[in-house]
XYZ file of C-alpha atoms in Angstrom:
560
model
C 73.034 27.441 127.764
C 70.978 29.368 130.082
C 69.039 28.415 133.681
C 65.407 28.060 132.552
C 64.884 31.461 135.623
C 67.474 33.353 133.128
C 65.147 32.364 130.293
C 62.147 33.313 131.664
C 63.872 37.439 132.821
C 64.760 37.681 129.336
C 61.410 36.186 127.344
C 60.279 39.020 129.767
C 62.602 41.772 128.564
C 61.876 40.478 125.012
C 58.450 41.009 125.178
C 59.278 45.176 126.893
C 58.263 44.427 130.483
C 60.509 47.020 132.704
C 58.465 46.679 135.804
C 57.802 43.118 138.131
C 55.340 43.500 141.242
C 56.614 40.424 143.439
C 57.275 39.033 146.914
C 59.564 35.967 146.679
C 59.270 32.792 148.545
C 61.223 29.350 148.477
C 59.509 27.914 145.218
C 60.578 31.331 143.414
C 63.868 31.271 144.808
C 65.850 30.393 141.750
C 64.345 33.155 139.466
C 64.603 36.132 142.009
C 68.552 34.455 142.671
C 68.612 35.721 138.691
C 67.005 38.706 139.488
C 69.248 39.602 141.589
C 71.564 40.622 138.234
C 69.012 42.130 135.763
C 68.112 45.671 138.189
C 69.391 47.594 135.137
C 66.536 46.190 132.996
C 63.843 45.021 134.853
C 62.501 47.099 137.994
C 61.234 44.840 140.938
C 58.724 46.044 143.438
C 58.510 44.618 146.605
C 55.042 44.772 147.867
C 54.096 43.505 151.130
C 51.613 41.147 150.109
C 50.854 39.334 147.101
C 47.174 40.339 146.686
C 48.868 43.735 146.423
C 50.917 42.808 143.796
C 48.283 41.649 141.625
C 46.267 44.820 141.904
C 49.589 46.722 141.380
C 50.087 44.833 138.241
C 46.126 45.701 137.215
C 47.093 49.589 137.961
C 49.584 49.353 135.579
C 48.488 47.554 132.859
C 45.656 50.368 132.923
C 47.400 53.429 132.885
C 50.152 51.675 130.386
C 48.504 50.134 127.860
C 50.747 47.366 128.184
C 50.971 43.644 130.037
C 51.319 43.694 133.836
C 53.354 41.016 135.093
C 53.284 39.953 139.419
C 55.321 37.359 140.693
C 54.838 35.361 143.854
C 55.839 31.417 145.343
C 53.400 28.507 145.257
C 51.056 27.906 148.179
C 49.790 30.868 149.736
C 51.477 33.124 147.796
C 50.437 32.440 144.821
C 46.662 31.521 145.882
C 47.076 35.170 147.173
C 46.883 36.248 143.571
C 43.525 35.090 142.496
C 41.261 37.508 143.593
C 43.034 39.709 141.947
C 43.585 37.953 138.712
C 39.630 37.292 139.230
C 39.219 41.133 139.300
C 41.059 41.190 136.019
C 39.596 38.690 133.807
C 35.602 40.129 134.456
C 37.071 43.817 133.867
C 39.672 42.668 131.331
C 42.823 43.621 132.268
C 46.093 42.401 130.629
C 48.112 40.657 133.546
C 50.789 37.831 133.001
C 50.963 35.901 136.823
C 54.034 34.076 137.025
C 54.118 31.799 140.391
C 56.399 29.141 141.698
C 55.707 26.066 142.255
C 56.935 22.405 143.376
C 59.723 20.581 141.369
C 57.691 18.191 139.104
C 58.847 14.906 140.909
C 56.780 16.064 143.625
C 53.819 17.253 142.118
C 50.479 15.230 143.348
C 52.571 14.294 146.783
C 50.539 17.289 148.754
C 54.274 18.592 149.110
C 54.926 21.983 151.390
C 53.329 24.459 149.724
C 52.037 22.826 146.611
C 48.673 23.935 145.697
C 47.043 22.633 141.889
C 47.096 26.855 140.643
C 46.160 25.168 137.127
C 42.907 24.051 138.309
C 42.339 26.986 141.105
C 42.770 29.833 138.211
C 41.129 28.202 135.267
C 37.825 29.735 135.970
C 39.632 33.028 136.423
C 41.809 32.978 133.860
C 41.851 33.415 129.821
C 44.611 31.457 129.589
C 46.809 29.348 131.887
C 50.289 26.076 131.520
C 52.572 24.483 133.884
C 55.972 24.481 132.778
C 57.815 21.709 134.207
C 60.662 21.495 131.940
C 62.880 24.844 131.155
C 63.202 23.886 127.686
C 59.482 24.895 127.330
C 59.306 28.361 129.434
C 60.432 30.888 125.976
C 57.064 29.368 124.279
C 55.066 29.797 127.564
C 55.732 33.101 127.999
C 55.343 34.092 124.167
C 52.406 32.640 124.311
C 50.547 34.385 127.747
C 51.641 37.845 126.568
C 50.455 37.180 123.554
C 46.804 35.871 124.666
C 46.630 38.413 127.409
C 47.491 41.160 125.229
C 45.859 40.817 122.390
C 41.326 40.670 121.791
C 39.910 41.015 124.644
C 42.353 41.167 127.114
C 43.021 38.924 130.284
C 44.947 37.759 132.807
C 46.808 34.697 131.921
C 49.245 32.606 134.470
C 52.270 30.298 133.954
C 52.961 27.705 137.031
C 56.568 27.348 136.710
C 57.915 24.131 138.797
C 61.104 24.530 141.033
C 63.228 22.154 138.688
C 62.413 23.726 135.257
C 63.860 27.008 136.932
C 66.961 25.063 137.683
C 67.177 23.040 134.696
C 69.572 24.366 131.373
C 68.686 25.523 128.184
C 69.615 26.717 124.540
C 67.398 29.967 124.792
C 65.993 31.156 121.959
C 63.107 33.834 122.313
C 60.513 34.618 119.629
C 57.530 36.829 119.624
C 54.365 34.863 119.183
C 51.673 36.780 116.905
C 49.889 33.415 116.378
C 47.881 30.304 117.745
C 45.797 28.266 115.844
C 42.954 27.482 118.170
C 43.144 31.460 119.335
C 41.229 34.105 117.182
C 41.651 37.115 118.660
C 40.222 39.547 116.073
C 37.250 38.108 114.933
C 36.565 38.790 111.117
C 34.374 41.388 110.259
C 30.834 40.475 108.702
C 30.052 43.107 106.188
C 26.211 42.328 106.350
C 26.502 42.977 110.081
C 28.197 46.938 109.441
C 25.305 47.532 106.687
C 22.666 46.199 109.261
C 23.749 48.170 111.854
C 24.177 51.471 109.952
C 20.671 51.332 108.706
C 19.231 51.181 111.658
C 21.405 54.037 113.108
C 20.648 56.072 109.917
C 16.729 55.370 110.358
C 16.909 56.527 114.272
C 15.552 59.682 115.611
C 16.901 59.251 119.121
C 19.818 57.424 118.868
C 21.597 57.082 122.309
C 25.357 55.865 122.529
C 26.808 53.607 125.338
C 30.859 53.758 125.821
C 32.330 50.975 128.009
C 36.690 50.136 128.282
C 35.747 48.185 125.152
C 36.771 51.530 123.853
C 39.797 52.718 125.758
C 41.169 48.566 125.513
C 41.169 48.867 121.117
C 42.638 52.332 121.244
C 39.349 53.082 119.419
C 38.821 57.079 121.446
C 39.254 58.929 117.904
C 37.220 56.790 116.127
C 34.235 56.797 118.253
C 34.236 60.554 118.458
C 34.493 60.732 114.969
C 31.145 58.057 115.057
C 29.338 60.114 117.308
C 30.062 63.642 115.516
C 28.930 62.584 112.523
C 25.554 60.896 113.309
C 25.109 63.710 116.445
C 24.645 60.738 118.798
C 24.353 61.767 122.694
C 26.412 58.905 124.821
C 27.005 57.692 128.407
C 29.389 55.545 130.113
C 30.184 52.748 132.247
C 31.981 53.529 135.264
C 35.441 51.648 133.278
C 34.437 53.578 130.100
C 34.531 56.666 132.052
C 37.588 58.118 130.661
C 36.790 56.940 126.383
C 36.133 60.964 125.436
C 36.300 63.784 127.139
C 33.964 64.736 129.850
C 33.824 68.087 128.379
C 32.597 66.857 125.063
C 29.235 68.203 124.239
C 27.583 65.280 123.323
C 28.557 63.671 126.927
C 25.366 62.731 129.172
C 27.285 61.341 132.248
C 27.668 57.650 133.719
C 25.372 54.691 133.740
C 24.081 52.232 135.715
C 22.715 51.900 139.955
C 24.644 55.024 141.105
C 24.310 57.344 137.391
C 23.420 60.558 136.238
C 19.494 60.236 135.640
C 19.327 61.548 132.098
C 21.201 58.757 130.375
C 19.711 56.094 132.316
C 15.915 57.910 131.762
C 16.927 58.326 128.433
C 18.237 54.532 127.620
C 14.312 53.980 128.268
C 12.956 56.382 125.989
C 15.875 56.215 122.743
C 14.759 54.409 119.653
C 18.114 52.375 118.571
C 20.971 51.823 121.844
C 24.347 51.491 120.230
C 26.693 49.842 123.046
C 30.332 49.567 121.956
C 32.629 47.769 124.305
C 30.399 47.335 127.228
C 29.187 44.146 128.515
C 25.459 45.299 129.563
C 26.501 44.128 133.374
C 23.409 44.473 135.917
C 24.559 47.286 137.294
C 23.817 49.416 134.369
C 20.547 47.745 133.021
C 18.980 46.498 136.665
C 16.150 44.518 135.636
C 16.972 43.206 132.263
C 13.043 42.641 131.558
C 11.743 46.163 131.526
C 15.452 47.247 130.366
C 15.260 49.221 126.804
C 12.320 47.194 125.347
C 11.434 50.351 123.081
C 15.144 49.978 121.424
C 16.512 48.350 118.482
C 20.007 47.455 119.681
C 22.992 47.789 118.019
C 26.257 45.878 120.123
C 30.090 46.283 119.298
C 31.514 44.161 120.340
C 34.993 41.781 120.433
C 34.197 38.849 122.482
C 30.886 36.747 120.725
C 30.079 35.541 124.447
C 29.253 38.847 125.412
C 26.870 39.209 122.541
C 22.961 38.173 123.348
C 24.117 36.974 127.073
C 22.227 39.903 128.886
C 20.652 41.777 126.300
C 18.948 40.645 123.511
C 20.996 42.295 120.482
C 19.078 42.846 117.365
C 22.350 44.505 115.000
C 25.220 42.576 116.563
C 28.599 43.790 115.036
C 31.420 41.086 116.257
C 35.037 42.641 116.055
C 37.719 45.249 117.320
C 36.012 48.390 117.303
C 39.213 50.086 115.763
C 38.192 47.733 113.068
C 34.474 48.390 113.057
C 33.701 51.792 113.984
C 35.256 53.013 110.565
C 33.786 50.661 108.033
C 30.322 51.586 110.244
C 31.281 55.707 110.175
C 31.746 55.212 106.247
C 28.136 53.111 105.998
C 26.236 56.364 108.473
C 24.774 59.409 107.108
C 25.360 62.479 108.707
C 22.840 63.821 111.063
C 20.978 66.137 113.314
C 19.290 65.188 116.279
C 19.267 68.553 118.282
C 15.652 67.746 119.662
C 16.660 64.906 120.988
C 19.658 65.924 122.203
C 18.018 69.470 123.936
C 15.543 66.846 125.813
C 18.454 65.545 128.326
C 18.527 69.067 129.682
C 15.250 69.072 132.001
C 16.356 65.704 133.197
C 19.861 66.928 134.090
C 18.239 69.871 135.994
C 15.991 67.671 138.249
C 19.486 66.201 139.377
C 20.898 68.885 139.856
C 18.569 70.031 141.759
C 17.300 67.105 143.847
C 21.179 65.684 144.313
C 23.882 67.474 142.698
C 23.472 70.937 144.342
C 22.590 69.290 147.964
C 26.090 66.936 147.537
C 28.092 69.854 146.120
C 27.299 72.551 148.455
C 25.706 71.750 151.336
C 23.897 74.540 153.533
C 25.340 73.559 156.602
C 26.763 70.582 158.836
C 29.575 67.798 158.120
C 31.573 67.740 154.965
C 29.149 65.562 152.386
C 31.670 62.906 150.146
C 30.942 64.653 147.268
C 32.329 67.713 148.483
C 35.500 66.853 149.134
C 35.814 64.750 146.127
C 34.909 67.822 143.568
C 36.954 70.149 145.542
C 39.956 67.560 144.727
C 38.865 67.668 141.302
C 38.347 71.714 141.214
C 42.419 72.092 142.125
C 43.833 69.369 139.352
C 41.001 70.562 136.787
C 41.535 67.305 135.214
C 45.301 66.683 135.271
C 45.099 63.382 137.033
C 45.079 60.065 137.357
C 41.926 58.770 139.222
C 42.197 55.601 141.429
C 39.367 54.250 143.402
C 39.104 51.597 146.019
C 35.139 50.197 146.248
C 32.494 51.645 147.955
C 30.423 54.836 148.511
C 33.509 56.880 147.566
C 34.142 54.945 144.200
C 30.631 56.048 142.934
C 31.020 59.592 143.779
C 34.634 60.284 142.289
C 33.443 58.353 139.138
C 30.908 60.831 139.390
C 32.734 63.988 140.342
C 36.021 63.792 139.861
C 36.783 65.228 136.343
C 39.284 63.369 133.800
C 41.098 64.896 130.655
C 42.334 62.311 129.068
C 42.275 58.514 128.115
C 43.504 55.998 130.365
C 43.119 58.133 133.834
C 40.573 55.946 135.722
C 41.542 52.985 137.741
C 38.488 50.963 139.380
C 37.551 47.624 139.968
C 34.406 47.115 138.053
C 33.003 43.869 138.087
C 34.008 41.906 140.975
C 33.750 45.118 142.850
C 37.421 44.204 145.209
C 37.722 46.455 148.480
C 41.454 46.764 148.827
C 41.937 47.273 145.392
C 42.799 50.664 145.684
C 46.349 51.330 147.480
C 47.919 48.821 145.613
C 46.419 49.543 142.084
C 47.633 53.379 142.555
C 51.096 52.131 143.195
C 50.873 50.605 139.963
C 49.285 53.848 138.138
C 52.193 55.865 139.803
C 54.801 53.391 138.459
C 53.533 53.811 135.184
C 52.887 57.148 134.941
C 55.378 58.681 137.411
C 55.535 62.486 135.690
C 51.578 62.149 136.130
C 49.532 63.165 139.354
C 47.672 59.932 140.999
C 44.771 60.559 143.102
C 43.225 57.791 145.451
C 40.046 57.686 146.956
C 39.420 55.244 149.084
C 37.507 54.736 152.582
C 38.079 54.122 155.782
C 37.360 50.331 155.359
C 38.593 49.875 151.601
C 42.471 51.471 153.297
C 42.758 48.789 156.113
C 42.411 45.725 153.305
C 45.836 46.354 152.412
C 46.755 49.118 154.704
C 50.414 47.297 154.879
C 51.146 48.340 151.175
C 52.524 52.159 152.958
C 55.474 49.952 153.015
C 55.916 49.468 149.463
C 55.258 53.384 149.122
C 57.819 53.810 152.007
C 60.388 51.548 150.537
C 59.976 52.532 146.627
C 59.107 56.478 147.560
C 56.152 56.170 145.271
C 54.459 59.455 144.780
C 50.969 58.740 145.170
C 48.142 61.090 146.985
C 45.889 59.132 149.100
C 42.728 60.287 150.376
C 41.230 58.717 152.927
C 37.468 59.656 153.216
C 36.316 58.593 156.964
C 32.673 58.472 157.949
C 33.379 55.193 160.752
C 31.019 53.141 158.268
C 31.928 50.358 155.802
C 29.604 52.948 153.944
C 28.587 51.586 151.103
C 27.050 48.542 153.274
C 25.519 50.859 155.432
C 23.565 52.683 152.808
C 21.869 49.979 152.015
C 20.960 48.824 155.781
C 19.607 52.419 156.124
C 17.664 52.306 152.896
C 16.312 48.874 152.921
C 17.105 47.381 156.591
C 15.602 50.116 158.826
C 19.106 51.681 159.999
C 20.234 48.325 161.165
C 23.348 48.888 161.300
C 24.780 45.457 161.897
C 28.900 44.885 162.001
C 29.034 48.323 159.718
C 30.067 51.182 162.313
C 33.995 50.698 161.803
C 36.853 51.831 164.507
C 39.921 53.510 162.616
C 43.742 54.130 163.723
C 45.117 57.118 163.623
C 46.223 57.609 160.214
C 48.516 60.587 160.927
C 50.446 58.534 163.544
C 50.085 55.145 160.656
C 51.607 57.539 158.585
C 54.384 59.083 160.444
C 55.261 55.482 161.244
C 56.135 55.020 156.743
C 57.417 58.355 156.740
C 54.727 59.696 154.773
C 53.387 63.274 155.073
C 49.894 63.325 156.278
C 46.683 65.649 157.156
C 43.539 65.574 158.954
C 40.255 67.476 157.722
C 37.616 67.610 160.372
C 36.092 71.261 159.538
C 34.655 72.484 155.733
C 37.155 75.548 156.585
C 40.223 73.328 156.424
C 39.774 71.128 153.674
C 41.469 73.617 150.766
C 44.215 73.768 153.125
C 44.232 70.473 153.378
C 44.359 69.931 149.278
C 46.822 72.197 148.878
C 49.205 70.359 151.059
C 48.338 67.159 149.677
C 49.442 68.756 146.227
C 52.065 70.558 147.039
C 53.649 67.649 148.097
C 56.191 66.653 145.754
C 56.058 62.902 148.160
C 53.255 60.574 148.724
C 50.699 61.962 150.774
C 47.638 60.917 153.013
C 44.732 63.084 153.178
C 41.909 61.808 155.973
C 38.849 64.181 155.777
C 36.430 63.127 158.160
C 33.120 63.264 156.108
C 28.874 62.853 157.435
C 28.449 59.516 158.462
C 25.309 59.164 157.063
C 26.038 60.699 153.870
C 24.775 58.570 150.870
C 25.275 57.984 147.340
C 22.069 59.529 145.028
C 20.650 59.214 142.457
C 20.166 55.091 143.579
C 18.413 52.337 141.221
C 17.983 49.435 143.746
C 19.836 46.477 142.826
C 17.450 44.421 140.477
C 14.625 47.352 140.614
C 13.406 48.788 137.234
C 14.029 52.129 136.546
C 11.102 53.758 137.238
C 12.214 52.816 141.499
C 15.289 55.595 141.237
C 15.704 57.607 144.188
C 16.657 60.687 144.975
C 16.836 60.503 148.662
């Protein structure tokens, strides 16, 4: 017989967790009193905030592959985890959320710190229980790895009440592989492959669209081996950044408000759009009416919601894409399309000249953010992990900062969470600690969860952390410049001095305020073998081009 807090450390060690991100509290007491004995199998960060170890959790769960698992009390700390765990069910991130809560005799008494977490995180949830008896915590957890794990992954919580932590029992752990009411591989419809393959085989300008469906299935190979054989030019979401190779010749560049301006000119002008794992989310197709209307559309896809709730799909093929893409790569022909293909080239031009050129080497004045992003990029050629916090800087490392392999980009997508950043590159470093992790984040983005140097302090976690400061919540202030006549209303932003911040942790630091010190600066970011903070002080009125305005068709893009 075993405390049901011993139960639930080793239902986690049975289903391979070796990482926790946690802050304890009195309703949690009894399992980190547990904890206390299993440091040889389970690591435990300490973060200084729960919201941080949510997003720590989301880094890595991305970078891993596997379930991330944050732990927190009831009350505050564990209504500190939902917008995080909101972050992670709209960009589908595997999380398992364990919080405290209230022994079950007090439940519905308003006790201290008793907050109804069932109710709060349904909406944000794929899957959530209250255990209030220990005898029932082995099935609970067997059953939120397996949901969050497994289709299209989620984040999943288990409220676990004070007394079922205490309570005794016979522990028993099984894997769980099945649920009746829970489908998570929908079966394949043959009609639906043949369908969609004869509409990709009668295409002349077939144009691809990659989103983290593809990274989530483990599905990389099999989509290049799609695309080669039907010569199909692709671009990607901002979380499907990372699916193939940026080098790959058949690569266009990234979708959507802030994207390259050949795939998103070209999404208008292709004959069948093939979306695998992507959710068609405003962002990339802006106003929905005038979005595509010349394609047939072809939609992989896992989760039947997604399917016909933005875009209208005329092939829909419902299932894991590891699944799909080779019954569909047996049903195409192989194919040519080297017109098609040659007539991105122009279109990349005009970019390059109206935006890329200008962002990358600018004549004269401050250092632009694109500048110091692909100078980053230039020294690691790849070998990196990208993390982004939200903002003007997240658009212009997804769009400049170069990638080599699959899982290397950390973002929040969806819900879009400032803060995100810091905590979610802990969590990449954690997972990948032999790997190079590169943050970009701005001066408002940092100060969300600026007290998470501590957890880098205490844990020496090796992340590089650059700071790009233009004394704007930028991103905000774009848009008041563009479409509110530079007023610049609560945007102009007063920083601390992030070398003294810094010193403070005990982490190395450097200040860029000149374009002749920022490869000096780089180099001793990476020649750091510690965590780092780079600040380079970059135009304030710098912006983020090409634009699509939020809701605009594409024909409103702007270069300036």
């Amino acid at each position: 017989m075993i405390t049901g807090s011993d139960a639930l450390l080793q239902a986690l060690i049975g289903e391979g967790v070796d990482t926790i991100f946690g802050y304890p509290g009195g309703a949690i007491m009894p399992v980190y009193d547990r904890l206390y004995d299993y440091s040889r199998e389970l690591r435990h960060i300490l973060v200084r905030h729960e919201q941080g170890a949510v997003h720590a959790a989301q880094g890595y769960a991305r970078v891993s592959g596997k379930v991330g698992v944050c732990l927190a009390t009831s009350g505050p700390g564990a209504t500190n985890l939902i917008t995080g765990i909101a972050d992670a069910m709209i960009d589908s991130t595997p999380l398992v959320c364990i919080v405290g809560q209230v022994s079950a005799a007090l439940l519905g008494t308003d006790a201290f710190q008793e907050t109804d977490m069932v109710g709060m995180s349904m909406p944000t949830t794929k899957w959530n229980c209250q255990v209030t008896d220990a005898r029932d915590i082995a099935e609970a957890v067997a059953k939120a790895f397996y949901i969050a794990g497994t289709g299209r992954p989620g984040p999943v919580l288990i409220d676990f009440t004070k007394n079922a932590q205490l309570g005794e029992v016979d522990f028993n752990y099984q894997k769980c592989n099945y649920i009746r009411s829970y489908q998570p591989n929908p079966t394949v419809e043959k009609q639906e492959i043949e369908a969609a393959a004869a509409a990709i085989n009668a295409a002349k300008k077939p144009f691809a669209l990659l989103g983290q469906g593809v990274v989530l299935a483990n599905a990389e190979q099999e989509v290049v081996s799609f695309l080669e054989k039907a010569d199909i030019p692709f671009g990607w979401t901002i979380l499907g950044k990372s699916a193939v190779s940026e080098q790959h010749p058949l690569n266009k560049g990234m979708l959507g408000m802030h994207g390259n301006y050949a795939p998103n000119a070209k999404t208008n002008e292709c004959d069948v759009l093939i979306a695998m794992g992507m959710r068609f989310d405003d962002r990339v197709t802006s106003d929905v009416k005038v979005y595509a209307q010349q394609a047939k559309i072809v939609h992989l896809e896992i989760d039947k919601a997604e399917v016909n709730k933005n875009v209208h799909a005329d092939f829909p093929v419902v299932g894991n894409l590891k699944e799909t893409l080779p019954l569909l790569v047996q049903k195409i022909n192989k194919a040519k399309h080297t017109e098609w293909i040659q007539s991105f080239a122009p279109l990349q031009l005009v970019e390059n000249q109206k935006v890329i050129d200008k962002t990358l080497h600018p004549a004269a004045g401050d250092i632009t953010i694109g500048e110091a992003v692909a100078t980053v990029s230039d020294s690691l050629q790849g070998n990196a992990i990208l993390v982004t916090d939200v903002g003007q800087q997240q658009m212009i490392a997804l769009r400049y900062f170069k990638v080599n392999s699959t899982r290397s980009v950390v973002t929040s997508g969806g819900l879009g969470t400032m803060g995100f950043g810091l905590p979610a590159a802990i969590g990449a470093k954690v997972a990948a600690p032999k790997q190079e992790v590169v943050l970009f984040v701005g001066d408002g983005g940092i100060q969300m969860t600026l007290q998470e140097l501590g957890t880098i302090m205490q844990d020496q976690i090796g992340v590089k952390i650059v700071v790009l400061n233009n004394s704007f919540l930028g991103m905000v202030r774009q848009w008041q410049q563009l479409f509110h006549q530079r007023r610049y209303s609560f945007t102009p932003l007063q920083s601390p001095d992030y070398l003294t911040l810094t010193k403070a942790y005990g982490i190395a630091s450097y200040r860029v305020t000149k374009r002749e010190e920022l490869q000096q600066g780089i180099d001793a970011m990476l020649n750091s073998p510690d965590a780092f903070l780079l600040e380079i002080k970059i135009a304030p009125e710098d912006n983020v081009f090409p634009m699509i305005p939020a809701g605009a068709p594409f024909d409103k893009i702007r270069f300036e």
